[in-house]
PDB file of C-alpha atoms in Angstrom:
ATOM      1  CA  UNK U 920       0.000   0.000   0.000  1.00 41.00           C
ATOM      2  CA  UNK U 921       1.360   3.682  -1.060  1.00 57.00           C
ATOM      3  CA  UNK U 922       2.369   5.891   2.133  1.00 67.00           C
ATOM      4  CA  UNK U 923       0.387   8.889   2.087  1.00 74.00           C
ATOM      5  CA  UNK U 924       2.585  11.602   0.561  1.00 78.00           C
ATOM      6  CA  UNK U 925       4.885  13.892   2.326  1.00 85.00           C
ATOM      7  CA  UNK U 926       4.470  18.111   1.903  1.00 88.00           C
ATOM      8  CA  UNK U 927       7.705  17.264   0.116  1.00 92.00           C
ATOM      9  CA  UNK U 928       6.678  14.670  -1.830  1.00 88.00           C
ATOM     10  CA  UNK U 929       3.922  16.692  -3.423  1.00 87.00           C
ATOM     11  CA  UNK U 930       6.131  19.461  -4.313  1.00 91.00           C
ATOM     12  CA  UNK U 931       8.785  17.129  -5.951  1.00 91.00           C
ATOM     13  CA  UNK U 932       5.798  15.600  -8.144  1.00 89.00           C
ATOM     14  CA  UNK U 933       4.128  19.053  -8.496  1.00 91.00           C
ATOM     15  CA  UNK U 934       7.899  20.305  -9.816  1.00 95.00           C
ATOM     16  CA  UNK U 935       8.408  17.436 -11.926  1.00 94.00           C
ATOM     17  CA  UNK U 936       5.216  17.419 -13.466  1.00 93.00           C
ATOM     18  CA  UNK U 937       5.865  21.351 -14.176  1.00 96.00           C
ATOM     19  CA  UNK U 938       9.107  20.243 -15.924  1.00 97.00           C
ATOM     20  CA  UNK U 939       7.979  17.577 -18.254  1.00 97.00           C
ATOM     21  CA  UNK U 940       4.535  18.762 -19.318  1.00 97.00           C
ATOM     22  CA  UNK U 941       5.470  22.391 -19.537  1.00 98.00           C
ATOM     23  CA  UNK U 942       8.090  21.291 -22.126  1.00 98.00           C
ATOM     24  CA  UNK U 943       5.948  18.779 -23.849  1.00 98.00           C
ATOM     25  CA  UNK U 944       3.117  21.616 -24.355  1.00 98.00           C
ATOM     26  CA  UNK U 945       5.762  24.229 -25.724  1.00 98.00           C
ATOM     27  CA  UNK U 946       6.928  21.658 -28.181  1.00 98.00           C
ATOM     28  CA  UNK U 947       3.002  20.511 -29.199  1.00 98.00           C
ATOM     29  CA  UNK U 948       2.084  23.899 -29.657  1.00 98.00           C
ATOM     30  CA  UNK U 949       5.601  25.330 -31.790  1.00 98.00           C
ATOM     31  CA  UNK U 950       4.130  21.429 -34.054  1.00 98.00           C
ATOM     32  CA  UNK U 951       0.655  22.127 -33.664  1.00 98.00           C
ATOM     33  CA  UNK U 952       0.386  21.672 -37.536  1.00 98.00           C
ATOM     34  CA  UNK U 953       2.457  18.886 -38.593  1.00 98.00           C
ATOM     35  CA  UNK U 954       0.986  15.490 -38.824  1.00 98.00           C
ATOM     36  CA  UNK U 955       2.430  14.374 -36.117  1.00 98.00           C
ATOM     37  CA  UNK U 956       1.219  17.510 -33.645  1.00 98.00           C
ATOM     38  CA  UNK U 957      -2.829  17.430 -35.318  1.00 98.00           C
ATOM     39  CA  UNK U 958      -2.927  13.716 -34.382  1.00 98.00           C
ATOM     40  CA  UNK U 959      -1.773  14.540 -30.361  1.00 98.00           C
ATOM     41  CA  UNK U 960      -4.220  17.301 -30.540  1.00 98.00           C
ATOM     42  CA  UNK U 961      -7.090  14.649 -31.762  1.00 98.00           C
ATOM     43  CA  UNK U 962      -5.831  12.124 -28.968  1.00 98.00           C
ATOM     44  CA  UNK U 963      -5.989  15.036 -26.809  1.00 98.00           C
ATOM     45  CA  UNK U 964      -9.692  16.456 -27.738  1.00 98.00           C
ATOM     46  CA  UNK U 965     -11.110  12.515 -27.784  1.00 98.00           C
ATOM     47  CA  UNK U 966      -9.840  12.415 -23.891  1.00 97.00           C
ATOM     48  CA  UNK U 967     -11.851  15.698 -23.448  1.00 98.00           C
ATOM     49  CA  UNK U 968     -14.695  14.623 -24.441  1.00 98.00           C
ATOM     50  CA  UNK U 969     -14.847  11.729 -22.823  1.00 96.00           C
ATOM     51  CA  UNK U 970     -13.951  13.249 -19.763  1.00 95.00           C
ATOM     52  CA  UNK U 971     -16.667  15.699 -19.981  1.00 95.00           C
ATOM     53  CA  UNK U 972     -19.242  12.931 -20.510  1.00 94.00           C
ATOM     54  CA  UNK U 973     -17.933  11.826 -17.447  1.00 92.00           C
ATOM     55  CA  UNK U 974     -18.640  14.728 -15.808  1.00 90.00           C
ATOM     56  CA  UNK U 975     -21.924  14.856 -16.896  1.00 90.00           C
ATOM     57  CA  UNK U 976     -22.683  11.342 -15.197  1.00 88.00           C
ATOM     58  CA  UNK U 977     -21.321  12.643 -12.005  1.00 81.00           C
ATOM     59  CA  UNK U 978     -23.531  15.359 -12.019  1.00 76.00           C
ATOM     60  CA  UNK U 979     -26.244  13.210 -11.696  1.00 74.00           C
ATOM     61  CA  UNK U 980     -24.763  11.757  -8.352  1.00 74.00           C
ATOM     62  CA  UNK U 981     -21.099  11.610  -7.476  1.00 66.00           C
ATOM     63  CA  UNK U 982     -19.621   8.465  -6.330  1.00 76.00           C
ATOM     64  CA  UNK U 983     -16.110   7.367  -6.447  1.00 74.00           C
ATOM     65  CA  UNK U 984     -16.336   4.822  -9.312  1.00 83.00           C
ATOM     66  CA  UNK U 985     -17.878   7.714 -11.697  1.00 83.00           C
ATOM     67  CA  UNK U 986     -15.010   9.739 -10.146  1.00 81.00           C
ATOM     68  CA  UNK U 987     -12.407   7.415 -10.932  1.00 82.00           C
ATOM     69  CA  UNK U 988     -14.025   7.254 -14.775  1.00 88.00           C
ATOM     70  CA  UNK U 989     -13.401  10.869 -14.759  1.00 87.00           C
ATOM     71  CA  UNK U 990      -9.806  10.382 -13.425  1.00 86.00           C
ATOM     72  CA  UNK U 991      -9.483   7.630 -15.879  1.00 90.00           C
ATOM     73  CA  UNK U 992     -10.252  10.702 -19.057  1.00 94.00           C
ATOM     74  CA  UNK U 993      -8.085  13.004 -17.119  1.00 92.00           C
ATOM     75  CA  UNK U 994      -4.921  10.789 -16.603  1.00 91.00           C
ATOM     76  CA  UNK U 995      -5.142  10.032 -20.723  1.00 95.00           C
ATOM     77  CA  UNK U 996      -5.313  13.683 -21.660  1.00 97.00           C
ATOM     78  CA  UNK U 997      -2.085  14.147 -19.665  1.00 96.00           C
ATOM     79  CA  UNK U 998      -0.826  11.165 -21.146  1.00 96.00           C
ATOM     80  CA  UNK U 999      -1.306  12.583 -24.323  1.00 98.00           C
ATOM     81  CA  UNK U1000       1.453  15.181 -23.755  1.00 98.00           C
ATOM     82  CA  UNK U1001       3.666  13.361 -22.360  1.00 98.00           C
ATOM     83  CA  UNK U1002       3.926  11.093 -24.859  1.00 97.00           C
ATOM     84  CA  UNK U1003       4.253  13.682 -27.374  1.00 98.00           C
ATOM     85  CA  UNK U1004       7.861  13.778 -26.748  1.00 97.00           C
ATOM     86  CA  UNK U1005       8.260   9.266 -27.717  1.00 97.00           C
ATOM     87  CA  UNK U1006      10.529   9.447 -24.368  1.00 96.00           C
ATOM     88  CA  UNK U1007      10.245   6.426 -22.213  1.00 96.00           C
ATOM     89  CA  UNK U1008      12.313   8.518 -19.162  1.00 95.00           C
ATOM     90  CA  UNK U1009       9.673  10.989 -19.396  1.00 95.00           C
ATOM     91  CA  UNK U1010       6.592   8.213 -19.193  1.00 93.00           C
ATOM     92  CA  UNK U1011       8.516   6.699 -16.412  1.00 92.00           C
ATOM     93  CA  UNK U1012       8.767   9.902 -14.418  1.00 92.00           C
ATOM     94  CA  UNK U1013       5.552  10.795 -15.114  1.00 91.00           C
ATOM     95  CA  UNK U1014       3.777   7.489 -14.503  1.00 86.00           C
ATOM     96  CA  UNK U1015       5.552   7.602 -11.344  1.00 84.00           C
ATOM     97  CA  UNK U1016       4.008  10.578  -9.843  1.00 79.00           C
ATOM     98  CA  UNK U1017       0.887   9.886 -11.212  1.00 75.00           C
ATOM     99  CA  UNK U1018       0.509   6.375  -9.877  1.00 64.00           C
ATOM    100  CA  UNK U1019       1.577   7.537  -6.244  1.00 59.00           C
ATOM    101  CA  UNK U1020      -0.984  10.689  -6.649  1.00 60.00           C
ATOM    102  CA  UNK U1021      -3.792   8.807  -8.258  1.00 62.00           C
ATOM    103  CA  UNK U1022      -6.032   8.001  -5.102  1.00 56.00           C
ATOM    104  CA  UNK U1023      -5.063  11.750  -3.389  1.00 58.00           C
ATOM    105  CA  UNK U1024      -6.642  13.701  -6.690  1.00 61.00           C
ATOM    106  CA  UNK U1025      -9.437  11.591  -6.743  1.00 62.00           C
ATOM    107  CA  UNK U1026     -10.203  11.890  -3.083  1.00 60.00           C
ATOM    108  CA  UNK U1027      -9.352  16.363  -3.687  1.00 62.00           C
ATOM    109  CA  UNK U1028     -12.081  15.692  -7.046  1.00 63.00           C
ATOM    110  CA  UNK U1029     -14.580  14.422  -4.731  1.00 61.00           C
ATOM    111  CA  UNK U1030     -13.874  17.031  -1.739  1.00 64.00           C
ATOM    112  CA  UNK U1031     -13.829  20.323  -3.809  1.00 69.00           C
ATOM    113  CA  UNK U1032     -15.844  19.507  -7.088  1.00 71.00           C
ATOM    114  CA  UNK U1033     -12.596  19.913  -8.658  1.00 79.00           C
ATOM    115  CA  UNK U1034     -14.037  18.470 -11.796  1.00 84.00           C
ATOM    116  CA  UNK U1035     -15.339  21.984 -13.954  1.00 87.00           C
ATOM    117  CA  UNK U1036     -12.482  23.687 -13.210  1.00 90.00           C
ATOM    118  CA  UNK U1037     -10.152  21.084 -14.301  1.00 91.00           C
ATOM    119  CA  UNK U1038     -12.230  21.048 -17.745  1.00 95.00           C
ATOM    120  CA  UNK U1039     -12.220  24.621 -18.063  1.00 96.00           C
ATOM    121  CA  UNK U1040      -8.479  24.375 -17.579  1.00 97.00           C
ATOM    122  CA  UNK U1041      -8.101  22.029 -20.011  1.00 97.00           C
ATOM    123  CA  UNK U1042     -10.180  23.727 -22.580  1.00 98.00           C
ATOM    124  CA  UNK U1043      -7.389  26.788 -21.727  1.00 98.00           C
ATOM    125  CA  UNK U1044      -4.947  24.278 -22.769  1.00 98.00           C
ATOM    126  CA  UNK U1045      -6.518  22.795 -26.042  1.00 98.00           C
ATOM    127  CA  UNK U1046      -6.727  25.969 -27.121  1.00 98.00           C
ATOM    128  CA  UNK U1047      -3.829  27.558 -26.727  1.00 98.00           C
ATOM    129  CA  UNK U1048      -1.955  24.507 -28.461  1.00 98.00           C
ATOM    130  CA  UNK U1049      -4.583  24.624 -31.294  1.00 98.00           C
ATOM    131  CA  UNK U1050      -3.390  28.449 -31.708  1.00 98.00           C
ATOM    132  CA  UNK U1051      -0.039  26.838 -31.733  1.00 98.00           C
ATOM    133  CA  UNK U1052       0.985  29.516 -28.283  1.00 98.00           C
ATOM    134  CA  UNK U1053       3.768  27.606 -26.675  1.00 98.00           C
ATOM    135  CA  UNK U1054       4.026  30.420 -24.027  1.00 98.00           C
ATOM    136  CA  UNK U1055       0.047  30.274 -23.391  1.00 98.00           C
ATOM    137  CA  UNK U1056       0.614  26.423 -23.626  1.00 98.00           C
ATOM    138  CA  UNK U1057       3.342  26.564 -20.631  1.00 98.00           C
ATOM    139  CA  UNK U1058       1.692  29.046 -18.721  1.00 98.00           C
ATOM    140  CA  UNK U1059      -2.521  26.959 -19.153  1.00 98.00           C
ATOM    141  CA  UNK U1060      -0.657  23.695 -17.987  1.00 98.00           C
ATOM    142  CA  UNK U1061       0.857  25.719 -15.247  1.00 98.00           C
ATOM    143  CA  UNK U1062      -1.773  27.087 -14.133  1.00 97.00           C
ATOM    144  CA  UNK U1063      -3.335  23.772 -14.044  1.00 94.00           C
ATOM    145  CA  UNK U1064      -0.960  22.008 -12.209  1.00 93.00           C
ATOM    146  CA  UNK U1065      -0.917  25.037  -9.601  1.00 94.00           C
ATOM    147  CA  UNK U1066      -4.407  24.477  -8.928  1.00 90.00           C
ATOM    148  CA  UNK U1067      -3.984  20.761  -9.183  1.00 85.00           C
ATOM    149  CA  UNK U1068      -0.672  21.586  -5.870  1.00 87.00           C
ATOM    150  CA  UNK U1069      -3.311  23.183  -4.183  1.00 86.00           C
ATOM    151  CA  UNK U1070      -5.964  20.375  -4.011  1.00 81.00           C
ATOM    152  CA  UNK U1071      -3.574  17.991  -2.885  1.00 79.00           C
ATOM    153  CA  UNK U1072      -2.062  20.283  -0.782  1.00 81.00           C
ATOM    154  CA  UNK U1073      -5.697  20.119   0.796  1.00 78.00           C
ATOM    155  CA  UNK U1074      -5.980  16.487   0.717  1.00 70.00           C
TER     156      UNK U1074
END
């Protein structure tokens, strides 16, 4: 069983997070138009709206398994950038932190209806790497994995 995280644990995974899908958004959005970027950006929207189908099942009555369906969309959309990049250090590091994090988010979802915000901030983010804005990119994911410090910081 995973050891509930440490302040300093969440800050590491907060930091590394930062690192890895700060860069992968920058480099999404400067190849928002090649083949390669439009298919990530497809990936990307099809976890979006799943996730916000999700959401509109937990409208109807939150409970942690529609939760975790909703974590489910959320975890592939991140995914998505991540494996932008075709780095297996960077889905290591990322799966990582996600894996020991995974119960904590779902647990801050449930507590503070976390779950429009995080698709407004993800809309933010589509659409600043559809404009192909890697400094809106960098600063949408950051300001999504602020908020996302701050839940777990709660939690």
């Amino acid at each position: 069983m995973l050891h509930r995280p440490t302040h300093k644990d969440i800050l590491e995974a907060y930091h590394v997070r930062l690192a890895l899908e700060g860069y992968c958004v920058q480099t999404i959005a400067r190849d928002h138009l090649t083949p390669k970027g439009q298919e990530t950006l497809e990936q990307m929207a099809s976890s979006l709206a799943r996730q916000k189908e999700a959401n509109k099942e937990i409208g109807l009555g939150p409970d942690s398994e529609k939760l975790a369906r909703f974590w489910q969309f959320d975890l592939a959309f991140h995914m998505c950038i991540i494996n932008y990049m075709e780095l297996s250090s960077f889905n290591q590091q990322f799966e990582t932190f996600m894996h020991f994090f995974t119960a904590y988010e779902v647990e801050g979802y449930l507590k503070m209806n976390r779950n429009d915000t995080t698709l407004t901030e993800h809309d933010e983010i589509m659409d600043a790497l559809r404009n192909g804005d890697p400094e809106r990119s960098g600063r949408a994911i950051r300001a999504h994995l602020d908020t996302a410090l701050q839940v777990t910081l709660k939690c």
